[in-house]
PDB file of N, CA and C in Angstrom:
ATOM      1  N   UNK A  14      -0.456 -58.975 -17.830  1.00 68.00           N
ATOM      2  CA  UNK A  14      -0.398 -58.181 -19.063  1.00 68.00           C
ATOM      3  C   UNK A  14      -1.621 -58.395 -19.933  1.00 68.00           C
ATOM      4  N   UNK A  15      -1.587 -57.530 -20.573  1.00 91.00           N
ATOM      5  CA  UNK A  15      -3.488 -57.439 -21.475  1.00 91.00           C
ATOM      6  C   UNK A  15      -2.232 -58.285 -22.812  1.00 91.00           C
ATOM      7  N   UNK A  16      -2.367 -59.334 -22.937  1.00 94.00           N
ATOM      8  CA  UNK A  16      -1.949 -60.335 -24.187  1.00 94.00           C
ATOM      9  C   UNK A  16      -3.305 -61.152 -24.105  1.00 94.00           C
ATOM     10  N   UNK A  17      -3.224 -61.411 -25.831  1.00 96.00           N
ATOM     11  CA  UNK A  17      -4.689 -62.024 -25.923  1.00 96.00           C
ATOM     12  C   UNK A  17      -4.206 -63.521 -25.607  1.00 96.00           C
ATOM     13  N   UNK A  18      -5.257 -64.520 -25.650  1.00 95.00           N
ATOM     14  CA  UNK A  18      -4.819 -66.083 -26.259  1.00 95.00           C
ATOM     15  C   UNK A  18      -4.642 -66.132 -27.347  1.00 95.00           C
ATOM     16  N   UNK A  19      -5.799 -65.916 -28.413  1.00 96.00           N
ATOM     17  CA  UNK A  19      -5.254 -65.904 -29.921  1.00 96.00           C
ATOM     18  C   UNK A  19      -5.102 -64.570 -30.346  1.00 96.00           C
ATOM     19  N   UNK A  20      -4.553 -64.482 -31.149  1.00 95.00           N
ATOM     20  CA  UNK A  20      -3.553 -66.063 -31.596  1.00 95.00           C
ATOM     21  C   UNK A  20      -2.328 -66.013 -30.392  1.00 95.00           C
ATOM     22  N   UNK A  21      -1.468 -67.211 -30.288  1.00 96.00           N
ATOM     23  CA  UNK A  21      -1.081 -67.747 -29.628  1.00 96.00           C
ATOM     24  C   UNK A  21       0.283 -66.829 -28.997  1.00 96.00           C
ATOM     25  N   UNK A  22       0.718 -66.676 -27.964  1.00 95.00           N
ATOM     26  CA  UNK A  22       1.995 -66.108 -27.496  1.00 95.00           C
ATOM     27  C   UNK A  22       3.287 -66.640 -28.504  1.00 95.00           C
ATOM     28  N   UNK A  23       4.480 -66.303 -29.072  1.00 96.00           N
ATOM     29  CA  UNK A  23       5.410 -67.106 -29.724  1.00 96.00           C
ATOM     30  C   UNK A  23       6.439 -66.682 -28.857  1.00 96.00           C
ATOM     31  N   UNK A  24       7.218 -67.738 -28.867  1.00 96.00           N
ATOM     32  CA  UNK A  24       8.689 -67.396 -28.303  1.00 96.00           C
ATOM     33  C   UNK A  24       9.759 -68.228 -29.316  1.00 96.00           C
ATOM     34  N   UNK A  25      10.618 -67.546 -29.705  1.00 98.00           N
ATOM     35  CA  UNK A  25      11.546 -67.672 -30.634  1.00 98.00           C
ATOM     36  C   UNK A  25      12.813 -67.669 -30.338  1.00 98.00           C
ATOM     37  N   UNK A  26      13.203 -68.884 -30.655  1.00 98.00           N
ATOM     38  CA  UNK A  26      15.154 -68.862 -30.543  1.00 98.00           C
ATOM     39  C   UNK A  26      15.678 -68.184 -31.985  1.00 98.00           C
ATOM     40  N   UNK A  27      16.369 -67.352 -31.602  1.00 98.00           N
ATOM     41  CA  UNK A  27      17.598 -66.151 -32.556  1.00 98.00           C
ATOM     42  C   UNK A  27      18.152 -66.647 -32.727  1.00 98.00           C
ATOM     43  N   UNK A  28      19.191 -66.546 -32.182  1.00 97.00           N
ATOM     44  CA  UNK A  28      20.297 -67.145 -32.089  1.00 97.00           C
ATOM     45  C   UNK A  28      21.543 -66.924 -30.751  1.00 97.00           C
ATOM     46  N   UNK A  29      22.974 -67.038 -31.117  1.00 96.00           N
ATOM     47  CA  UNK A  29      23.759 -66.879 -29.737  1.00 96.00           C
ATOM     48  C   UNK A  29      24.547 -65.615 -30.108  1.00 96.00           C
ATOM     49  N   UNK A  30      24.755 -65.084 -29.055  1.00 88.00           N
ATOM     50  CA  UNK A  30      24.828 -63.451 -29.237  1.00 88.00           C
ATOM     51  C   UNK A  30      26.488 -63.865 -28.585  1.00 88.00           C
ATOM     52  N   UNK A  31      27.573 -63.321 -27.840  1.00 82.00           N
ATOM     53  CA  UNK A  31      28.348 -62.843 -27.533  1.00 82.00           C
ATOM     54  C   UNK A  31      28.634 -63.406 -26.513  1.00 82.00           C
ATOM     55  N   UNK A  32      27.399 -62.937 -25.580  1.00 79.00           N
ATOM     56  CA  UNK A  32      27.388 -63.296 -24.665  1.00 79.00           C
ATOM     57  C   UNK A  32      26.166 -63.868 -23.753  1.00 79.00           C
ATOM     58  N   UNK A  33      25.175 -64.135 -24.667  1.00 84.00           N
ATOM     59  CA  UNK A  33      23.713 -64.732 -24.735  1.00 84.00           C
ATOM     60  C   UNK A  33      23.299 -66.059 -25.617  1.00 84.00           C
ATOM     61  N   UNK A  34      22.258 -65.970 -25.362  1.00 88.00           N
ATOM     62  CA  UNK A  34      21.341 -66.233 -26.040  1.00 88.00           C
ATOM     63  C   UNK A  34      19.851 -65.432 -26.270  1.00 88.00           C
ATOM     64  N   UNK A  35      19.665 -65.567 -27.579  1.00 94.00           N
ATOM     65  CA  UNK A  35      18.780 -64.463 -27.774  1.00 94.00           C
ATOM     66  C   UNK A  35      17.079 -65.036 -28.337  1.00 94.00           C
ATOM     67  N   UNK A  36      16.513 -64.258 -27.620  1.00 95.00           N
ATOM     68  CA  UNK A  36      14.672 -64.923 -27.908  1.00 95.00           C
ATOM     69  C   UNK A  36      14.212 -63.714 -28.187  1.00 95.00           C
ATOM     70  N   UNK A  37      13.041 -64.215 -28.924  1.00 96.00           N
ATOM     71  CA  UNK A  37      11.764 -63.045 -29.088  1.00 96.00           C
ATOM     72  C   UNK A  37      10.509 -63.519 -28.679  1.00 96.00           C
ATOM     73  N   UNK A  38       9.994 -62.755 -27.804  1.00 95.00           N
ATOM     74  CA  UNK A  38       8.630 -62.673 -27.228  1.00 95.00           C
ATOM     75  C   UNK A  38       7.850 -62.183 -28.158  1.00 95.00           C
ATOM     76  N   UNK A  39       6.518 -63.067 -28.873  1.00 95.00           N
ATOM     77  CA  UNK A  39       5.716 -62.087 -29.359  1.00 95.00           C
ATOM     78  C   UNK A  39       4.177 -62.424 -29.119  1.00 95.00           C
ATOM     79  N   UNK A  40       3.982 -61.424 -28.975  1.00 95.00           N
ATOM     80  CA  UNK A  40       2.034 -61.146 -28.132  1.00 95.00           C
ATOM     81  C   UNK A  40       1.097 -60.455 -28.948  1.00 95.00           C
ATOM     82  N   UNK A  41       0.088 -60.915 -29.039  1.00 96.00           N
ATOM     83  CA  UNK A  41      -1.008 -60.072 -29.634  1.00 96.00           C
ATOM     84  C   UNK A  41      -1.665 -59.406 -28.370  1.00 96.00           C
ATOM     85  N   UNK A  42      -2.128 -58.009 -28.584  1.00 96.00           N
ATOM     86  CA  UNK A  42      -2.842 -57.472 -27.773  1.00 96.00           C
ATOM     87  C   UNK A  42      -4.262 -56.851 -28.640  1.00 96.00           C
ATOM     88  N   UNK A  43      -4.807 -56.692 -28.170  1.00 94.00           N
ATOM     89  CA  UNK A  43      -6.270 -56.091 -28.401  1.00 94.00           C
ATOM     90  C   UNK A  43      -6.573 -54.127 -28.835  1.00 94.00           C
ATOM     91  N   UNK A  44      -5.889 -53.571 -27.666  1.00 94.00           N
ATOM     92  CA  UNK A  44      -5.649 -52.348 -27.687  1.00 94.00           C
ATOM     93  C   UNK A  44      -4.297 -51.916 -28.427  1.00 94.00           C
ATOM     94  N   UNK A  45      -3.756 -51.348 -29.556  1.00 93.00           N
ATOM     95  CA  UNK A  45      -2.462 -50.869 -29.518  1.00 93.00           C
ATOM     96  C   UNK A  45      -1.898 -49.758 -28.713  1.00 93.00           C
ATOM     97  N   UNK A  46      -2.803 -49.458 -27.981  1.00 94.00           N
ATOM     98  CA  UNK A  46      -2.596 -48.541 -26.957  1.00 94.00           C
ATOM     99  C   UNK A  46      -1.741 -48.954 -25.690  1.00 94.00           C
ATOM    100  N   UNK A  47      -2.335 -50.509 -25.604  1.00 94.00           N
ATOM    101  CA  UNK A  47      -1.316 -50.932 -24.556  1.00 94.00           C
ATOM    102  C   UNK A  47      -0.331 -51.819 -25.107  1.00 94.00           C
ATOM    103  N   UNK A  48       0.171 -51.545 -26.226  1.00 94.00           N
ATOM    104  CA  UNK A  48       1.502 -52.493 -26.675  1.00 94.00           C
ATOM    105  C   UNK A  48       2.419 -51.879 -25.632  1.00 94.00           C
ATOM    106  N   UNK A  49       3.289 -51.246 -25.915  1.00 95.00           N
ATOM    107  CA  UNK A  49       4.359 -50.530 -25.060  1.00 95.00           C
ATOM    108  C   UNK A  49       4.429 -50.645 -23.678  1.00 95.00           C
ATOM    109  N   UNK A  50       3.002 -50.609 -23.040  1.00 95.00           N
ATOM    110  CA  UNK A  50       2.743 -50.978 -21.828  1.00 95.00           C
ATOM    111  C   UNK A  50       2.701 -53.088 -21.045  1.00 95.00           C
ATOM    112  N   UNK A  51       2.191 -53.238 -22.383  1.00 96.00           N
ATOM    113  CA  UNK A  51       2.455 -54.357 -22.223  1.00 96.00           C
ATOM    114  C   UNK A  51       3.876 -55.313 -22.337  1.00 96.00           C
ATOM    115  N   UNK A  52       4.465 -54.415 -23.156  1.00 95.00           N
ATOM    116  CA  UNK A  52       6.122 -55.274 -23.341  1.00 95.00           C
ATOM    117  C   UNK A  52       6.722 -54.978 -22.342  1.00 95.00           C
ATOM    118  N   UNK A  53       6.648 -53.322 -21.814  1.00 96.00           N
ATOM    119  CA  UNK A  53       7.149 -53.156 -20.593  1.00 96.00           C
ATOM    120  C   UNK A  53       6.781 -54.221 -18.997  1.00 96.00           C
ATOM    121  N   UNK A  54       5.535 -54.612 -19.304  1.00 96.00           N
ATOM    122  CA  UNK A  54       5.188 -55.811 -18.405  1.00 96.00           C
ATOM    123  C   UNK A  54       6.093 -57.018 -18.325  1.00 96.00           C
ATOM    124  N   UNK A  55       5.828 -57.591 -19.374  1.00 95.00           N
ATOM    125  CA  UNK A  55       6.580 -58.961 -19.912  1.00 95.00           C
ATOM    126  C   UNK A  55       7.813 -58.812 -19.876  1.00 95.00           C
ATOM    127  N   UNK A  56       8.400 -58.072 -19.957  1.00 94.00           N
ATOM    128  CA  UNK A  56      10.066 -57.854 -19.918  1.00 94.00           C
ATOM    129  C   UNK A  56      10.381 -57.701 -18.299  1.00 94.00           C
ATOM    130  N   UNK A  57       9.817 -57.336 -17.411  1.00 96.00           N
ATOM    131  CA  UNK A  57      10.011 -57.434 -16.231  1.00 96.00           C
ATOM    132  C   UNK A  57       9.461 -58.691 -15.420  1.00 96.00           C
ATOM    133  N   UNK A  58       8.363 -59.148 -15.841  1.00 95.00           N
ATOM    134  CA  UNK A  58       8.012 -60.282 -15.149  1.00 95.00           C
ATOM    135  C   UNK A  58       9.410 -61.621 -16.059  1.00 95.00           C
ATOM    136  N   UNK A  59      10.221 -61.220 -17.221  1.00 94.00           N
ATOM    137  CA  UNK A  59      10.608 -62.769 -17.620  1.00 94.00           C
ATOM    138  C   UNK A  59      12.158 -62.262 -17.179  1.00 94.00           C
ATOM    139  N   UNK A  60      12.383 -60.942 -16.524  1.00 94.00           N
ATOM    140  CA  UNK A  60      13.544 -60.510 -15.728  1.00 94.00           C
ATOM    141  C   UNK A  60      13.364 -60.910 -14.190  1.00 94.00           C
ATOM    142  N   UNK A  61      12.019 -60.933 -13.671  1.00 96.00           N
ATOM    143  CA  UNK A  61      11.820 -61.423 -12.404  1.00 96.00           C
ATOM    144  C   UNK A  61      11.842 -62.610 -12.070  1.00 96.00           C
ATOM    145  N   UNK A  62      11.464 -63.569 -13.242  1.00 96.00           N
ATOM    146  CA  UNK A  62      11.671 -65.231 -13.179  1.00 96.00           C
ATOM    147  C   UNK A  62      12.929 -65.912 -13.390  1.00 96.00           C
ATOM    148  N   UNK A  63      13.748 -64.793 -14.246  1.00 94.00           N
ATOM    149  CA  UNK A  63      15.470 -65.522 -14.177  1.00 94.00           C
ATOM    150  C   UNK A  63      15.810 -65.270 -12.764  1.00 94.00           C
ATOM    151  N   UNK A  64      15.788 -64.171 -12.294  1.00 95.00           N
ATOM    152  CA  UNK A  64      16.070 -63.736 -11.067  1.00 95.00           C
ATOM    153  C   UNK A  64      15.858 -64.871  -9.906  1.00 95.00           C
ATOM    154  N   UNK A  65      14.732 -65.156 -10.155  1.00 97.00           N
ATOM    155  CA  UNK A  65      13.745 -65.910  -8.810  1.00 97.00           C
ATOM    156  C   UNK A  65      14.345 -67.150  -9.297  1.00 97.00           C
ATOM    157  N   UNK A  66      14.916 -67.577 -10.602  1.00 97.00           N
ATOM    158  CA  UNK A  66      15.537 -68.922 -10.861  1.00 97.00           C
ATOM    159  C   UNK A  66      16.830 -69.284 -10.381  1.00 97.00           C
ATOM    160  N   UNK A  67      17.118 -67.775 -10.295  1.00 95.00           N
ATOM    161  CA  UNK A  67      19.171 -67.852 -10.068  1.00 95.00           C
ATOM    162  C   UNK A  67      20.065 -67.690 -11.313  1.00 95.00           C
ATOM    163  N   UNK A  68      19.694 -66.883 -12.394  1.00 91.00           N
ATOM    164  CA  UNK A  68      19.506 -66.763 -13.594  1.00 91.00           C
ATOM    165  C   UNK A  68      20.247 -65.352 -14.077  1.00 91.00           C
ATOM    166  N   UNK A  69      21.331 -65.156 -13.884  1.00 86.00           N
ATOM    167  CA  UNK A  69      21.941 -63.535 -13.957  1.00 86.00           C
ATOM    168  C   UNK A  69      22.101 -63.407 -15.749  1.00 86.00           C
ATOM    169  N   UNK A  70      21.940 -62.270 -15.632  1.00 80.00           N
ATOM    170  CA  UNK A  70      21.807 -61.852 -17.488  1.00 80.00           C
ATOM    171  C   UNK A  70      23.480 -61.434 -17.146  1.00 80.00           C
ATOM    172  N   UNK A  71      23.994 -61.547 -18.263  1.00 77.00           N
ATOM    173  CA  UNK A  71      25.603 -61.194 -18.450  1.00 77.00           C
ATOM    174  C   UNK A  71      26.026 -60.010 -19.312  1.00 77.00           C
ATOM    175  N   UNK A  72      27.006 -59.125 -18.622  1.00 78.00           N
ATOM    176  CA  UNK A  72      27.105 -58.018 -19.253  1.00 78.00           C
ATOM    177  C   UNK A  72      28.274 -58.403 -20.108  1.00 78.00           C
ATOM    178  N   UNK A  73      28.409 -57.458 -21.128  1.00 77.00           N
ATOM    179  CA  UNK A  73      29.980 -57.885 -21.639  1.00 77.00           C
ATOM    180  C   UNK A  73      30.734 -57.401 -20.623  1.00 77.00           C
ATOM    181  N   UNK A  74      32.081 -57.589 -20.836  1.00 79.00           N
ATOM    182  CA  UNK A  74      33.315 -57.058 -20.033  1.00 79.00           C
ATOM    183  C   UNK A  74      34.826 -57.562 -20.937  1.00 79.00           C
ATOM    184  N   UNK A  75      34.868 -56.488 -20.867  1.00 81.00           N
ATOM    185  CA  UNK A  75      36.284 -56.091 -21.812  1.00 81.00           C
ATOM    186  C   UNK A  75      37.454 -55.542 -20.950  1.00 81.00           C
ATOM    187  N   UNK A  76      38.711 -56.658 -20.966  1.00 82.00           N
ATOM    188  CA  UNK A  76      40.021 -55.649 -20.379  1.00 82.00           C
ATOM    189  C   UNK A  76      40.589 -55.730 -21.513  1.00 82.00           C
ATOM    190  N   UNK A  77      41.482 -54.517 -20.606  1.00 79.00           N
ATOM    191  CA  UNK A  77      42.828 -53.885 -21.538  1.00 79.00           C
ATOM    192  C   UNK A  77      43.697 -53.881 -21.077  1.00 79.00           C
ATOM    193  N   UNK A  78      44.475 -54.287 -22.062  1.00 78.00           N
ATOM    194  CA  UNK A  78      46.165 -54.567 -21.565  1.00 78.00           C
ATOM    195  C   UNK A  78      47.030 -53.737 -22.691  1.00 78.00           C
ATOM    196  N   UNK A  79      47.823 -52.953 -21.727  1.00 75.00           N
ATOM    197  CA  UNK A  79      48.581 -52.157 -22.447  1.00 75.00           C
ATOM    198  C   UNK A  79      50.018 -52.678 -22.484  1.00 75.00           C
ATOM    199  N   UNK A  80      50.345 -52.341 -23.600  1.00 79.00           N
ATOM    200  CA  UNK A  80      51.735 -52.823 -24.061  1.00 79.00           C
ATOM    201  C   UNK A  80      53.083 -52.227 -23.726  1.00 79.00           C
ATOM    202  N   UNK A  81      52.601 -50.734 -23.926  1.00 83.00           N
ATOM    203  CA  UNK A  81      54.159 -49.810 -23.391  1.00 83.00           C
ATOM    204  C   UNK A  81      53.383 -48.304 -22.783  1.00 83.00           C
ATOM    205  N   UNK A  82      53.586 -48.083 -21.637  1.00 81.00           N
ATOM    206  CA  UNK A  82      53.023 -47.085 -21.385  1.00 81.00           C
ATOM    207  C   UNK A  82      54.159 -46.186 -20.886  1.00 81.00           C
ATOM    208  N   UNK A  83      54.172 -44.423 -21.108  1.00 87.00           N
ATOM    209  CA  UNK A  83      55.248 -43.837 -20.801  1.00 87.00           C
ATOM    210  C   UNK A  83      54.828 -43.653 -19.374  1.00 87.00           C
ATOM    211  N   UNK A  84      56.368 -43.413 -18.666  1.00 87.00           N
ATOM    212  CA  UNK A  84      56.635 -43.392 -17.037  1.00 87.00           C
ATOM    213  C   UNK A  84      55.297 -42.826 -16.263  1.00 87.00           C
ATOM    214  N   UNK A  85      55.477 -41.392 -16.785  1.00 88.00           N
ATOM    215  CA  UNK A  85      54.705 -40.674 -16.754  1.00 88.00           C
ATOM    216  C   UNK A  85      53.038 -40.868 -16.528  1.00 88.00           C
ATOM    217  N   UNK A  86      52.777 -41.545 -17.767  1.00 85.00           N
ATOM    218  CA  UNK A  86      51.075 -41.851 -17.680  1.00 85.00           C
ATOM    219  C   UNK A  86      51.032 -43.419 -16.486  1.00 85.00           C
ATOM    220  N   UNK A  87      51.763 -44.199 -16.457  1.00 83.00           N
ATOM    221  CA  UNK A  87      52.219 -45.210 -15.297  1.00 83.00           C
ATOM    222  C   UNK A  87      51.385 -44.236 -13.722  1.00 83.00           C
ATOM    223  N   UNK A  88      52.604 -43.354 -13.776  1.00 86.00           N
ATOM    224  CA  UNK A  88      52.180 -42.631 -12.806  1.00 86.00           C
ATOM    225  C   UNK A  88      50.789 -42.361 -12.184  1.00 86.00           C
ATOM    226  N   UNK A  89      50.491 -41.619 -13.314  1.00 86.00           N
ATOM    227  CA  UNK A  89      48.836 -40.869 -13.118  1.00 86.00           C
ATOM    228  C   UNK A  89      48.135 -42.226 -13.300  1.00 86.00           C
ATOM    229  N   UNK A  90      48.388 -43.220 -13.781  1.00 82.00           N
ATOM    230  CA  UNK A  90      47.137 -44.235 -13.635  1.00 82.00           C
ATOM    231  C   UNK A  90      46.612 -44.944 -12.041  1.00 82.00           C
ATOM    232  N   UNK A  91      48.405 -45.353 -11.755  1.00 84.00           N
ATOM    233  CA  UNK A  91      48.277 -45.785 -10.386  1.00 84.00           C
ATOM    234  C   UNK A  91      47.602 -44.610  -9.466  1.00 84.00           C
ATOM    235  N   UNK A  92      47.722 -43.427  -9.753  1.00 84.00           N
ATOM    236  CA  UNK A  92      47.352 -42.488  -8.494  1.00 84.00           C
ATOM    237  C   UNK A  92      45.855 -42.230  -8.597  1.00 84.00           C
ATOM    238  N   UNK A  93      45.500 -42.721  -9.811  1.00 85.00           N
ATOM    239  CA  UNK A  93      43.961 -42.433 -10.136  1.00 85.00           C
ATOM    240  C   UNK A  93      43.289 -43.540  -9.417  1.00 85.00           C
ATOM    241  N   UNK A  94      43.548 -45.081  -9.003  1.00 79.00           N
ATOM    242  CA  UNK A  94      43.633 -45.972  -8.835  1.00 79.00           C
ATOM    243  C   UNK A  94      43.566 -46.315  -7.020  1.00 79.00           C
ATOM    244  N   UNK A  95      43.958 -45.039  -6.862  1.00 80.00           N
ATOM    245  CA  UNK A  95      44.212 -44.838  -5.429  1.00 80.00           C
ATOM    246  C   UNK A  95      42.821 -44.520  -4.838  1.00 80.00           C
ATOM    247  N   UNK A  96      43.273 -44.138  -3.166  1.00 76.00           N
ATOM    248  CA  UNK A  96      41.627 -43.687  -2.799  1.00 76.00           C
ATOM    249  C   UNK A  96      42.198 -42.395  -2.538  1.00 76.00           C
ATOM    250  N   UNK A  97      40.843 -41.302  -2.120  1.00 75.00           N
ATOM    251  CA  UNK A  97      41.383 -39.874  -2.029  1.00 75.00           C
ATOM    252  C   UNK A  97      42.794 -39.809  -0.999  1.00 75.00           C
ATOM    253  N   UNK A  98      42.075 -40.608   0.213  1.00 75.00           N
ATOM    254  CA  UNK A  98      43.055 -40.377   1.217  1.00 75.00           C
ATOM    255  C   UNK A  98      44.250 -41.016   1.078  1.00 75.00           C
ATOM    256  N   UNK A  99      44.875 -41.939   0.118  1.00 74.00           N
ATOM    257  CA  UNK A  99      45.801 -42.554  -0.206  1.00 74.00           C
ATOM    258  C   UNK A  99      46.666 -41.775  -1.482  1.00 74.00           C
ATOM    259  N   UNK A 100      45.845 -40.805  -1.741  1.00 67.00           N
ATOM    260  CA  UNK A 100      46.132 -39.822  -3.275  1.00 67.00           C
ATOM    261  C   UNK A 100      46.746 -38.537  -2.378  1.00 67.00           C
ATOM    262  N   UNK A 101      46.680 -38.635  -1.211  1.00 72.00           N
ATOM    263  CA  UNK A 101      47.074 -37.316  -0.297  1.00 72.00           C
ATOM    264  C   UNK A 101      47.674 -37.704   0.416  1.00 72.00           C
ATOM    265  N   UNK A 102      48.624 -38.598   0.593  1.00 66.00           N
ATOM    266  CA  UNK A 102      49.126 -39.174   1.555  1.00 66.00           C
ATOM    267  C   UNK A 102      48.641 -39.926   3.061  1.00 66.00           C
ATOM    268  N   UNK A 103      47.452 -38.933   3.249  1.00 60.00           N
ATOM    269  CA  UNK A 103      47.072 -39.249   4.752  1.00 60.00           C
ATOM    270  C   UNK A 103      46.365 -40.967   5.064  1.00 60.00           C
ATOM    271  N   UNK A 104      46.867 -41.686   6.094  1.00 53.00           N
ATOM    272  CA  UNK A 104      46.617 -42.748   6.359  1.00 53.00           C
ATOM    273  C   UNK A 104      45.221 -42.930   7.335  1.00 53.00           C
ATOM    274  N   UNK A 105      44.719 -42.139   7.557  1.00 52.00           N
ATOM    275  CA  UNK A 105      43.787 -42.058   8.666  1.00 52.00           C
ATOM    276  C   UNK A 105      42.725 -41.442   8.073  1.00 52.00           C
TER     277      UNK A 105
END
């Protein structure tokens, strides 16, 4: 990436997110022409080094649990739930 030396690269602890932890990368570049190009760099090479570390970024994930559902919608959930050929009866 076109980042200068000076002044110096910073990396910054945020704080803890949810389901993170959160940093800021910050770079001086020379051109502002290649800012955008350049973050787009750095954000993939410090996605390629968790990777290459064993390092998975975490998505949220949210269930739901329902409390009273009528017969009816029961129904259509399980059949949605199904595969085509199990939604048509056919076993084969």
């Amino acid at each position: 990436p076109a980042v200068l030396d000076e002044p110096h690269p910073l990396t910054l602890f945020l704080g803890f997110g949810p389901s993170s932890l959160d940093f800021e990368l910050r770079a001086w570049v020379a051109d502002f022409d290649v800012g955008l190009a350049t973050k787009s760099e750095l954000s993939v090479a410090v996605q390629r080094a968790l990777a290459e570390a064993g390092i998975g970024v975490p998505f949220p994930q949210r269930d739901l649990h329902l409390r009273s559902v009528s017969p009816e919608a029961a129904s259509e959930i399980d059949r949605a739930g199904r595969s085509p050929a199990e939604r048509s009866g056919n076993d084969d």
